[in-house]
Amino acid sequence: MSENDLHAHLLHLRETLRYHSYLYYVLASPTISDYEYDRLYQELLSIEREHPEWITPDSPSQRVGTEPSEKFEKVAHPAPILSLGNAFNFSDVEAWLERIAKVDERVLNTDFTLEPKLDGLSVVLHYRDGYFVQGATRGNGEIGEDITPNLRTIQSLPLKIPVQKPGEKKVTSKPPPYLVVRGEAFFFLDEFAKLNQRLEEAGEKTYVNPRNTASGTLRQLDPQLTATRPLAILIYQVVHAEGEVPQTQWETLEFLKAMGFPVPQASLHRSLPEIEPKLAIWAQKRSSLNFEIDGMVIKVNDHALFQDLGVVGKDPRGAVAYKFPAQEVSTVLLDIGVNVGRTGVLTPYAILDPVEIGGVTVRQATLHNFDYLVEKDIRIGDRVMLKRAGDVIPYVIGPVVEARTGSEKPFTPPAVCPSCGEPVENIEGEVAWYCINPSCPAQLVRTLEHFVSRGALDIVGLGIKIVEQLVDEGLVKDPADLYTLKRDDLMRLEGFAEKKADNLLESISASKDQPLSRFLTALGIRGVGEVMANDLTKVYKDLDQLSNTSLEDLVTIEGVGPNIAQAIVDWFSRKSNRKLLEKFKAAGFWPVAARDEISDHPQVLTGLVFVITGTLSVPRGEIKSLIEKYGGKVTGSVSKNTDYLLAGENAGSKLEKATDLGVKVLNEDDLKALVG
Ligand code: IVH
């Protein structure tokens, strides 16, 4: 390819990547797989490595990258960044309309938009000729702080507008030469929960609430750190523009959407009475949203009228915030319990006098960690404030000190594990306390729960109740024991009959066909979740390779920092873990990495469906990957869609079923012959 062609290809790649990340992050409806996206992204990186002179700030590779700054520079906003007056019920909203009607009676005959009031951090974004050039906090409304590098890490924030289909010549709407917009940055609640889970697993302090975390995250001096905390954004206002922009709020939202900005879900209404029932609907909807909203914003739709109405203090007359009642209540903290997690980490939780928040009765709430109790001076017997946001577990905000009677008692963290009674330890530099007893039953239950969970080995039918039974009965002392369970063992358990036992054994056995990445996730190594496990299996094809790797090799992998690398090396060097891996191998469970998308093997098995059963001369994972290498597919159970059953020694019910259905049965040699 000539240099010119290569450069044109690079530009096309960038457009393609921008478009697909728009489909993924803004519209939440991707049309290509993560794998395909990754391939395109890697291609972009490799061209940019060859030609660093071609890198421009709008490249998708430039979301993270700059060095930490010393301090934030000041940015003057092109127009005041206003706030909003509040209404706490519908009469307040009616009173607002009456008030502003005295200023300009046209409001009695105009339309309004209704938008959710996002509970995040207000930010101001500047675009020149369609390129994102600067972003700032609200600050005092006149001057904010320049947080451009941090804002660039927000995946749904377009670095170039309009976002359009790659190669599309017709520009739907040309961006104004200079456009300044305003929106709210926040955390999706599921992302916030995941972030806390990662921190907890790493023994670090968890965050208390999404709003403050969003604010702290955007005010980080190191954008690399910001990039590890996945923020989202919604844009709802044009603050300033050179060039033409719409004349109403409704059209503004349409315009912003057409430019590729993520916008809040809004509605247009001809009068206030039409809005009242909508408020009730949103109040209901609130708890099922994946982000926090603290109210609804009602805005005069017509911009000219909005301007004419003017401003009182910092609040424009043309809009009002209808605030939802806070999802906060007080109740008595009856006691403090301590949970033991999978990694042995001890976490305190509140046992509460049952209380209702937002239609849900709450009996327990998280207390984060022992430091939190000290920080907030939370004592047993205290009246405490509770908060619940979306579907996130409720948390204790703090004590109501004025309500103290003197009988409240400070909590002393346990010196021994509440489950096994062994002494607990604190690792230097971490806030968490750990139970380090490898055979602690509470940890084992959590370990197994994780091992069989959906994102890990996905063993259907093995719920928490059965896990507890298996541990209580001493049938399972580590996850590898699952693979040597016998029907008779299970029949001893309460509630088990032959059928249930067989089904469970079948689904345990089927899990042997899971790819290496899932097995790695299941092992529960600190810092190795689904994404990291996937990244690792791109480099390491089996556990032998991974267990013999070094810190130096690990840190060369993107996303693997020194802490995770150390955790991996430590895990594989521990004797108990090596023994565990030997047990898996002996049980015939030794998965290898899933087949690479591009295979240099002749695809002679394309379209053929295999099922594997019985004891084979090599681990099942190896046979599975062999079949896949040649284009075949391996499934867990025999059906009329199965083409071949590969049967080893002692093949049981699957062999019978295959014979019944007339499915061809192969041995290992037959398979080898088939692939030549
Ligand atoms: S409009 C003139 N719309 O709420 C424009 N604000 O309590 C005034 N907020 O500072 C703001 N969602 O940070 C507007 N859909 C929305 C909003 C919204 C959240 C925030 C904004 C503002 C605060 C006022």
XYZ file of C-alpha atoms and ligand atoms in Angstrom:
700
model
C 0.000 0.000 0.000
C 1.319 3.468 -0.862
C 1.773 5.982 1.955
C -1.238 7.897 0.669
C -3.428 4.836 0.649
C -2.250 3.841 4.084
C -3.113 7.265 5.432
C -6.543 7.143 3.823
C -7.020 3.694 5.337
C -6.055 5.044 8.754
C -8.666 7.801 8.494
C -11.279 5.267 7.482
C -10.313 3.014 10.395
C -10.755 5.908 12.810
C -14.201 6.703 11.407
C -15.152 3.060 11.683
C -13.962 2.807 15.282
C -15.699 6.054 16.232
C -18.912 4.858 14.684
C -18.828 1.494 16.445
C -18.024 2.984 19.793
C -20.968 5.353 19.248
C -23.223 2.348 18.544
C -21.881 0.638 21.638
C -21.657 3.439 24.199
C -24.297 5.937 23.063
C -26.970 3.807 21.428
C -26.140 0.615 23.388
C -26.709 -1.438 20.233
C -23.387 -2.644 18.833
C -23.286 -4.313 15.435
C -19.862 -5.929 15.735
C -18.358 -8.107 18.465
C -15.840 -6.843 21.017
C -13.374 -9.128 19.305
C -13.855 -7.473 15.908
C -13.648 -4.032 17.484
C -10.451 -5.037 19.192
C -8.939 -6.216 15.921
C -9.681 -2.892 14.226
C -8.318 -1.023 17.216
C -5.106 -3.050 17.211
C -4.718 -2.309 13.509
C -5.078 1.400 14.217
C -2.443 1.184 16.948
C -0.027 -0.627 14.706
C -0.315 1.968 11.911
C 0.070 4.762 14.442
C 3.154 3.062 15.864
C 4.684 3.046 12.384
C 3.620 6.644 11.740
C 3.507 8.571 15.001
C 3.456 11.766 12.920
C -0.077 10.860 11.820
C -1.510 10.747 15.348
C -4.131 13.450 15.931
C -5.971 14.212 19.184
C -9.287 12.947 17.780
C -7.922 9.443 17.192
C -9.726 6.790 19.266
C -6.273 5.812 20.550
C -5.914 9.188 22.242
C -8.588 8.864 24.929
C -5.982 8.122 27.574
C -2.422 9.077 27.311
C -1.381 12.413 28.660
C 0.875 12.771 31.636
C -0.604 13.706 35.019
C -0.884 17.468 35.443
C 0.370 19.518 38.372
C -2.841 21.451 38.781
C -5.964 22.367 36.813
C -5.908 25.508 34.674
C -8.839 27.914 34.875
C -11.325 28.188 32.014
C -13.755 31.087 31.568
C -17.167 29.868 30.378
C -18.518 31.626 27.261
C -21.846 32.157 29.051
C -22.856 31.720 32.714
C -23.396 28.096 33.710
C -26.645 28.491 35.575
C -28.281 26.465 38.301
C -31.985 25.709 38.898
C -34.663 26.711 41.383
C -36.384 23.823 43.179
C -39.949 22.580 43.519
C -40.762 19.859 46.039
C -44.306 19.072 45.005
C -46.680 19.913 42.185
C -48.114 23.009 43.898
C -44.585 24.406 43.933
C -44.477 23.839 40.169
C -47.796 25.659 39.709
C -46.556 28.487 41.925
C -43.449 28.733 39.706
C -45.625 29.164 36.610
C -47.731 31.812 38.324
C -44.598 33.701 39.325
C -43.056 33.716 35.891
C -46.407 34.525 34.247
C -46.162 37.851 36.048
C -42.891 38.497 34.247
C -44.122 37.377 30.839
C -47.630 36.053 30.369
C -46.736 34.239 27.153
C -45.699 31.323 29.425
C -49.404 30.590 30.005
C -49.633 29.609 26.392
C -46.379 27.858 25.614
C -44.925 24.372 25.637
C -42.417 22.768 28.001
C -39.872 19.972 27.915
C -39.493 17.455 30.689
C -36.082 15.836 31.313
C -34.617 13.725 34.090
C -32.366 15.622 36.467
C -29.179 13.610 36.470
C -27.311 13.380 39.742
C -23.750 13.828 38.600
C -21.294 16.567 37.837
C -22.030 19.435 35.465
C -19.436 19.770 32.691
C -18.914 22.140 29.768
C -17.483 20.882 26.467
C -15.973 22.984 23.673
C -15.921 21.844 20.024
C -14.084 23.714 17.270
C -14.872 22.673 13.710
C -16.318 19.506 15.152
C -13.269 18.598 17.276
C -13.456 18.303 21.052
C -10.852 20.832 22.168
C -11.579 21.611 25.799
C -13.737 20.549 28.719
C -14.289 22.129 32.104
C -16.089 21.754 35.417
C -18.856 24.194 36.309
C -16.741 25.873 38.991
C -18.467 29.018 40.237
C -20.602 29.247 37.106
C -18.313 31.861 35.516
C -14.956 30.086 35.684
C -14.351 26.362 35.841
C -11.346 24.047 35.843
C -9.838 22.529 32.730
C -10.358 18.761 32.973
C -9.987 18.011 29.245
C -7.741 14.899 29.590
C -10.139 13.343 32.083
C -13.188 14.045 29.950
C -11.514 12.460 26.933
C -11.557 9.124 28.785
C -15.381 9.068 28.747
C -16.159 6.639 25.961
C -19.564 8.081 25.069
C -18.152 11.613 24.723
C -17.510 12.176 20.996
C -14.002 13.444 20.208
C -15.274 14.516 16.797
C -18.795 15.479 15.680
C -20.955 14.601 13.902
C -20.479 10.896 14.472
C -21.595 9.214 11.296
C -21.461 5.970 9.436
C -17.962 5.430 7.998
C -17.703 6.389 4.362
C -21.038 8.194 4.367
C -20.557 11.264 2.187
C -23.787 13.044 2.984
C -23.300 14.964 6.216
C -26.577 14.896 8.098
C -25.873 18.090 9.995
C -22.733 20.158 9.833
C -21.412 21.223 13.248
C -21.182 24.958 13.953
C -17.564 26.238 13.730
C -17.615 26.754 17.494
C -19.995 24.894 19.746
C -20.072 24.782 23.543
C -22.399 22.267 25.158
C -23.231 21.305 28.704
C -24.066 17.984 30.256
C -23.762 15.834 33.305
C -21.053 13.220 33.927
C -22.007 10.316 36.175
C -21.570 6.600 36.836
C -23.869 3.918 35.566
C -24.862 2.071 38.731
C -23.770 -1.342 37.465
C -20.355 0.090 36.562
C -20.143 1.698 39.985
C -20.935 -1.620 41.657
C -18.290 -3.370 39.522
C -15.732 -0.724 40.404
C -16.388 -1.280 44.098
C -16.187 -5.018 43.651
C -12.783 -4.681 41.981
C -11.572 -2.442 44.777
C -12.881 -4.792 47.423
C -11.146 -7.744 45.819
C -7.917 -5.785 45.710
C -8.287 -4.990 49.413
C -8.726 -1.294 48.668
C -11.248 1.159 50.062
C -14.617 1.085 48.298
C -16.528 4.226 47.323
C -19.613 5.315 49.192
C -21.778 6.908 46.511
C -21.720 7.307 42.731
C -22.097 11.083 42.630
C -19.120 11.934 44.816
C -17.074 9.270 43.090
C -17.876 10.814 39.691
C -16.808 14.198 40.985
C -13.599 12.816 42.525
C -12.854 10.877 39.365
C -13.114 13.918 37.103
C -10.966 15.960 39.438
C -8.089 13.441 39.316
C -4.801 14.924 38.195
C -3.846 11.625 36.582
C -6.069 10.810 33.574
C -4.757 7.221 33.583
C -6.557 6.767 36.862
C -9.709 8.393 35.524
C -9.627 5.950 32.618
C -9.928 2.998 35.014
C -13.210 4.418 36.348
C -15.733 4.174 33.510
C -17.809 7.357 33.597
C -20.776 8.144 31.369
C -22.212 11.438 30.164
C -25.484 12.937 28.891
C -25.644 16.306 27.119
C -28.693 18.578 27.436
C -27.801 22.160 26.573
C -26.080 24.361 24.006
C -24.278 26.987 26.072
C -22.834 28.951 23.178
C -22.519 28.591 19.421
C -21.094 30.411 16.457
C -23.292 29.498 13.571
C -26.833 28.311 13.486
C -28.441 26.330 16.278
C -32.057 25.397 17.013
C -34.483 27.801 18.621
C -36.185 25.424 21.043
C -35.017 22.997 23.726
C -36.774 20.089 22.024
C -35.004 20.754 18.720
C -31.749 21.291 20.593
C -31.959 17.774 21.990
C -32.689 16.471 18.474
C -29.744 18.447 17.103
C -27.391 17.163 19.817
C -28.543 13.624 19.123
C -27.895 14.051 15.392
C -24.361 15.233 16.208
C -23.743 11.953 18.032
C -24.041 13.209 21.607
C -25.766 11.004 24.153
C -28.844 12.928 25.355
C -31.320 12.314 28.198
C -34.729 10.873 27.417
C -37.065 13.885 27.235
C -40.684 14.618 26.363
C -42.514 17.679 25.024
C -45.757 18.957 26.612
C -48.301 21.575 25.704
C -49.119 22.503 29.299
C -48.198 21.886 32.923
C -51.237 19.674 33.754
C -49.972 17.284 31.095
C -46.692 17.033 33.008
C -48.127 16.114 36.416
C -48.860 12.419 35.662
C -45.459 12.132 33.927
C -43.719 13.111 37.151
C -45.385 10.221 38.959
C -44.334 7.811 36.217
C -40.716 8.936 36.425
C -40.758 8.727 40.234
C -41.700 5.060 39.813
C -39.221 4.470 37.048
C -36.438 6.044 39.055
C -35.521 2.980 41.087
C -35.134 0.807 38.014
C -32.808 3.183 36.138
C -29.145 2.335 35.803
C -28.194 5.851 36.985
C -29.233 8.171 39.767
C -31.661 10.994 39.148
C -32.741 13.329 41.909
C -35.674 14.919 40.134
C -37.066 16.162 36.815
C -36.360 19.416 35.019
C -39.218 21.350 33.435
C -38.033 23.886 30.841
C -39.810 26.510 28.754
C -39.275 25.062 25.299
C -38.919 28.291 23.336
C -35.382 29.675 23.693
C -36.293 33.294 22.962
C -38.966 33.248 25.658
C -36.564 31.444 28.030
C -34.016 34.252 27.476
C -36.601 36.985 27.899
C -37.706 35.569 31.231
C -34.238 36.307 32.622
C -32.417 35.036 35.683
C -32.888 35.396 39.456
C -29.521 35.001 41.158
C -28.124 31.928 39.425
C -31.451 30.384 38.517
C -33.066 30.990 35.122
C -36.782 31.754 35.483
C -37.548 29.600 32.471
C -36.813 26.258 34.155
C -37.499 24.538 37.449
C -36.212 21.378 39.128
C -38.923 19.148 40.534
C -37.057 17.256 43.266
C -37.979 13.708 44.194
C -38.174 12.967 47.889
C -34.723 11.779 48.980
C -34.465 8.006 49.157
C -33.117 8.399 52.643
C -34.603 7.274 55.938
C -33.420 6.789 59.481
C -33.607 3.624 61.544
C -31.843 1.953 64.461
C -28.616 0.031 63.984
C -29.372 -3.082 66.036
C -26.045 -4.782 65.523
C -23.051 -5.107 63.236
C -22.331 -8.410 61.494
C -19.180 -9.447 59.639
C -19.119 -11.244 56.289
C -16.214 -13.302 55.021
C -15.644 -12.891 51.293
C -14.078 -15.205 48.735
C -10.620 -13.745 49.228
C -11.056 -13.919 52.983
C -11.721 -10.201 53.272
C -13.916 -9.296 56.251
C -16.668 -6.744 55.631
C -18.939 -5.298 58.281
C -22.646 -4.961 57.552
C -25.483 -3.289 59.409
C -28.296 -5.281 60.982
C -31.158 -2.822 61.049
C -34.544 -2.339 62.559
C -36.492 -3.085 59.334
C -37.472 0.049 57.460
C -38.978 0.900 54.082
C -37.133 2.948 51.466
C -38.714 3.555 48.085
C -41.110 0.616 48.448
C -38.509 -1.906 49.604
C -38.077 -3.193 53.156
C -34.454 -2.962 54.195
C -33.046 -5.148 56.973
C -29.344 -5.046 56.188
C -27.009 -2.496 54.663
C -23.353 -2.344 53.793
C -20.877 -0.592 56.051
C -17.982 -0.787 53.526
C -15.038 -1.512 55.838
C -13.900 -1.113 59.414
C -12.295 2.267 58.718
C -15.665 3.581 57.607
C -17.111 2.810 61.046
C -14.349 4.809 62.697
C -14.476 7.628 60.148
C -18.219 8.104 60.588
C -18.180 7.187 64.281
C -20.975 4.647 63.781
C -21.959 2.857 67.021
C -24.252 -0.067 67.757
C -27.601 1.300 68.967
C -27.217 4.509 66.933
C -30.062 5.945 64.917
C -28.494 5.977 61.453
C -29.365 7.531 58.087
C -29.754 5.062 55.236
C -29.722 5.685 51.521
C -30.746 3.542 48.616
C -29.967 4.425 45.005
C -31.361 2.484 42.070
C -30.794 -1.187 42.577
C -27.593 -0.648 44.514
C -27.514 -2.189 47.994
C -28.523 0.375 50.601
C -25.755 1.935 52.627
C -25.458 3.677 55.965
C -24.650 7.346 55.480
C -23.843 8.009 59.120
C -25.214 8.332 62.659
C -27.758 10.907 63.832
C -25.539 12.162 66.639
C -28.296 14.313 68.201
C -30.394 11.190 68.785
C -27.784 9.512 71.010
C -28.801 8.449 74.508
C -25.375 7.443 75.750
C -26.061 3.723 75.593
C -24.587 3.320 72.081
C -21.497 1.134 71.870
C -18.541 1.488 69.502
C -17.825 -1.661 67.513
C -14.602 -3.598 67.916
C -13.557 -5.501 64.785
C -13.179 -9.229 65.450
C -9.694 -10.585 66.139
C -10.712 -13.982 64.764
C -12.669 -15.023 61.687
C -16.397 -15.262 62.490
C -16.624 -18.410 60.379
C -13.582 -20.539 61.261
C -12.276 -18.859 64.397
C -8.715 -18.454 63.078
C -6.894 -15.155 63.768
C -7.373 -12.439 61.141
C -4.595 -10.413 59.495
C -4.111 -7.004 57.955
C -1.902 -6.686 54.877
C 0.307 -3.639 55.036
C -0.956 -0.784 52.896
C -4.473 -2.192 52.598
C -7.493 -1.193 54.665
C -9.016 -4.657 54.686
C -8.665 -7.399 57.290
C -8.385 -10.943 56.011
C -9.019 -14.449 57.249
C -5.993 -16.251 55.825
C -7.105 -19.782 56.682
C -7.254 -21.546 53.294
C -9.805 -24.047 54.559
C -12.160 -21.525 56.129
C -15.669 -22.844 55.304
C -17.152 -19.383 54.676
C -14.439 -18.651 52.124
C -14.894 -22.042 50.537
C -18.615 -21.434 50.078
C -17.881 -18.045 48.470
C -15.121 -19.551 46.332
C -17.437 -22.274 45.052
C -20.268 -19.823 44.528
C -17.963 -17.788 42.327
C -16.510 -20.849 40.600
C -19.901 -22.078 39.380
C -21.370 -18.627 38.666
C -22.631 -17.396 35.281
C -19.537 -15.432 34.265
C -17.260 -18.270 35.377
C -17.960 -21.978 34.718
C -21.710 -21.495 34.628
C -22.656 -24.785 36.246
C -26.426 -24.831 36.006
C -28.296 -26.264 38.980
C -25.523 -25.709 41.509
C -26.987 -22.926 43.622
C -25.856 -21.575 46.966
C -28.003 -24.057 48.954
C -26.350 -27.078 47.360
C -22.915 -25.490 47.657
C -23.511 -25.097 51.394
C -24.698 -28.690 51.682
C -21.603 -29.957 49.864
C -19.304 -27.971 52.143
C -21.186 -28.867 55.341
C -21.069 -32.556 54.509
C -17.348 -32.336 53.794
C -17.885 -33.659 50.256
C -16.142 -30.713 48.655
C -13.010 -29.185 50.136
C -11.941 -27.299 47.033
C -13.442 -26.645 43.566
C -11.618 -29.612 41.997
C -13.573 -31.943 44.279
C -16.683 -31.118 42.251
C -15.244 -33.154 39.391
C -14.859 -36.349 41.390
C -18.291 -36.273 43.014
C -20.166 -39.546 42.694
C -23.848 -40.156 42.362
C -23.862 -41.896 45.758
C -22.276 -38.838 47.406
C -25.066 -36.638 46.130
C -27.792 -39.125 47.049
C -26.758 -38.661 50.691
C -27.786 -35.006 50.558
C -31.194 -33.856 51.601
C -33.538 -33.275 48.692
C -31.569 -35.390 46.218
C -33.026 -38.226 44.177
C -31.399 -40.069 41.277
C -32.583 -37.703 38.592
C -31.435 -34.586 40.399
C -28.053 -36.170 41.150
C -27.566 -37.214 37.521
C -28.520 -33.805 36.192
C -26.071 -32.109 38.493
C -23.245 -34.506 37.577
C -24.057 -33.932 33.923
C -23.832 -30.159 34.203
C -20.612 -30.368 36.224
C -19.166 -32.582 33.530
C -20.374 -30.253 30.759
C -18.449 -27.399 32.384
C -15.247 -29.184 31.344
C -15.920 -27.870 27.862
C -15.698 -24.246 28.930
C -12.795 -22.276 27.464
C -9.685 -21.382 29.412
C -10.769 -17.771 29.985
C -13.786 -18.901 31.978
C -11.740 -21.367 33.973
C -9.290 -18.594 34.758
C -12.118 -16.306 35.863
C -13.461 -19.139 38.012
C -10.160 -19.518 39.882
C -10.854 -16.113 41.421
C -7.316 -14.744 41.297
C -7.350 -11.202 42.648
C -7.804 -8.702 39.830
C -8.545 -11.390 37.231
C -12.167 -10.924 36.221
C -13.798 -11.830 32.909
C -12.102 -9.098 30.880
C -8.644 -9.678 32.302
C -9.006 -13.450 31.889
C -9.836 -12.923 28.227
C -6.808 -10.706 27.726
C -4.559 -13.251 29.406
C -5.748 -16.135 27.250
C -4.813 -14.180 24.137
C -1.205 -14.570 25.271
C -1.217 -17.736 27.366
C -2.774 -20.748 25.727
C -2.987 -22.987 28.790
C -2.441 -22.918 32.524
C 1.017 -24.476 32.253
C 2.160 -21.447 30.289
C 0.517 -19.017 32.657
C 1.802 -20.668 35.812
C 5.369 -20.504 34.500
C 5.268 -16.875 33.449
C 7.128 -14.036 35.136
C 6.200 -10.628 36.487
C 8.181 -9.004 33.665
C 6.188 -10.849 30.992
C 2.855 -10.152 32.624
C 3.278 -6.402 32.864
C 3.872 -6.172 29.122
C 0.213 -7.138 28.595
C -2.119 -4.184 28.184
C -4.234 -3.631 31.264
C -2.004 -5.692 33.569
C -0.477 -3.404 36.176
C 2.188 -4.412 38.698
C -0.383 -5.264 41.394
C -2.363 -7.676 39.254
C 0.830 -9.194 37.836
C 2.066 -9.796 41.378
C -1.281 -11.310 42.406
C -1.115 -13.735 39.467
C 2.469 -14.781 40.148
C 1.685 -15.180 43.855
C -1.369 -17.279 43.125
C 0.503 -19.735 40.942
C 3.448 -19.957 43.314
C 1.304 -20.958 46.277
C 1.663 -24.666 47.011
C -2.014 -25.172 47.763
C -2.974 -23.696 44.402
C -0.467 -25.843 42.524
C -1.983 -28.859 44.228
C -5.440 -27.680 43.241
C -4.387 -27.411 39.590
C -2.918 -30.924 39.710
C -6.275 -32.164 40.958
C -8.080 -30.534 38.028
C -5.638 -32.099 35.602
C -6.080 -35.508 37.202
C -9.844 -35.124 36.911
C -9.413 -34.555 33.158
C -10.229 -30.873 33.314
C -7.484 -28.844 31.688
C -8.939 -26.241 29.343
C -6.947 -24.517 26.648
C -7.520 -21.129 25.031
C -10.427 -20.837 22.629
C -9.540 -21.125 18.973
C -8.161 -18.015 17.352
C -10.478 -16.480 14.834
C -8.017 -16.984 12.039
C -6.915 -20.559 11.691
C -4.269 -21.901 9.366
C -5.715 -25.405 9.615
C -7.884 -26.761 6.803
C -11.464 -26.219 7.959
C -12.524 -29.794 7.247
C -14.941 -29.965 10.190
C -16.880 -26.806 9.341
C -20.574 -27.195 10.101
C -20.108 -30.406 12.106
C -21.333 -30.634 15.693
C -19.475 -32.868 18.173
C -20.188 -34.078 21.676
C -17.394 -35.507 23.831
C -17.936 -38.145 26.510
C -16.053 -40.688 28.594
C -12.371 -40.844 29.580
C -9.896 -39.904 26.867
C -6.126 -40.168 26.608
C -5.700 -36.385 26.715
C -7.682 -33.708 28.565
C -11.032 -32.829 27.026
C -10.075 -29.216 26.501
C -7.335 -30.307 24.133
C -9.683 -32.428 22.035
C -12.215 -29.628 22.010
C -9.681 -27.131 20.775
C -8.487 -29.608 18.133
C -12.031 -29.951 16.787
C -12.483 -26.186 16.836
C -9.153 -25.607 15.131
C -10.476 -27.555 12.171
C -13.740 -25.600 12.131
C -15.994 -27.954 14.125
C -18.216 -27.099 17.053
C -18.453 -28.862 20.413
C -21.639 -28.878 22.463
C -22.580 -30.387 25.824
C -25.410 -32.755 25.093
C -26.432 -35.204 22.390
C -29.409 -34.243 20.242
C -30.616 -34.809 16.722
C -28.357 -31.931 15.677
C -25.250 -33.796 16.818
C -23.126 -35.156 13.967
C -20.581 -37.143 15.975
C -20.174 -38.419 19.500
C -16.526 -38.778 20.434
C -16.619 -41.526 23.058
C -13.752 -42.448 25.368
C -13.730 -45.232 27.918
C -16.664 -45.716 30.281
C -18.977 -43.623 28.160
C -22.411 -43.633 29.805
C -25.799 -42.140 29.045
C -24.561 -39.969 26.168
C -23.428 -43.053 24.276
C -26.818 -44.658 24.794
C -28.609 -41.565 23.582
C -26.352 -41.266 20.533
C -27.042 -44.873 19.605
C -30.775 -44.297 20.040
C -30.688 -41.244 17.800
C -28.436 -42.855 15.234
C -25.600 -40.375 15.836
C -22.232 -41.622 14.558
C -19.832 -42.612 17.323
C -16.069 -42.041 16.966
C -13.035 -42.934 19.017
C -9.896 -40.800 19.197
C -8.241 -42.534 16.248
C -11.338 -41.990 14.093
C -11.177 -38.307 14.900
C -7.497 -38.108 13.953
C -8.286 -39.826 10.649
C -11.109 -37.365 10.048
C -8.836 -34.326 10.320
C -6.063 -36.032 8.402
S -30.615 22.595 33.059
C -30.177 26.775 32.266
N -31.060 20.008 32.785
O -28.878 20.113 37.984
C -29.849 25.382 32.444
N -29.687 20.730 34.591
O -29.691 21.676 40.387
C -29.799 24.968 33.860
N -28.806 18.897 35.967
O -26.448 22.612 37.786
C -29.537 23.530 34.032
N -29.743 17.265 34.818
O -25.826 20.291 36.871
C -30.450 20.964 33.515
N -31.510 17.765 32.414
C -30.904 18.712 33.122
C -30.100 18.422 34.239
C -29.513 19.459 34.963
C -28.966 17.570 35.843
C -28.028 19.546 37.023
C -27.138 20.666 36.553
C -27.539 21.844 37.375
C -28.216 21.221 38.544
C -29.202 22.198 39.167
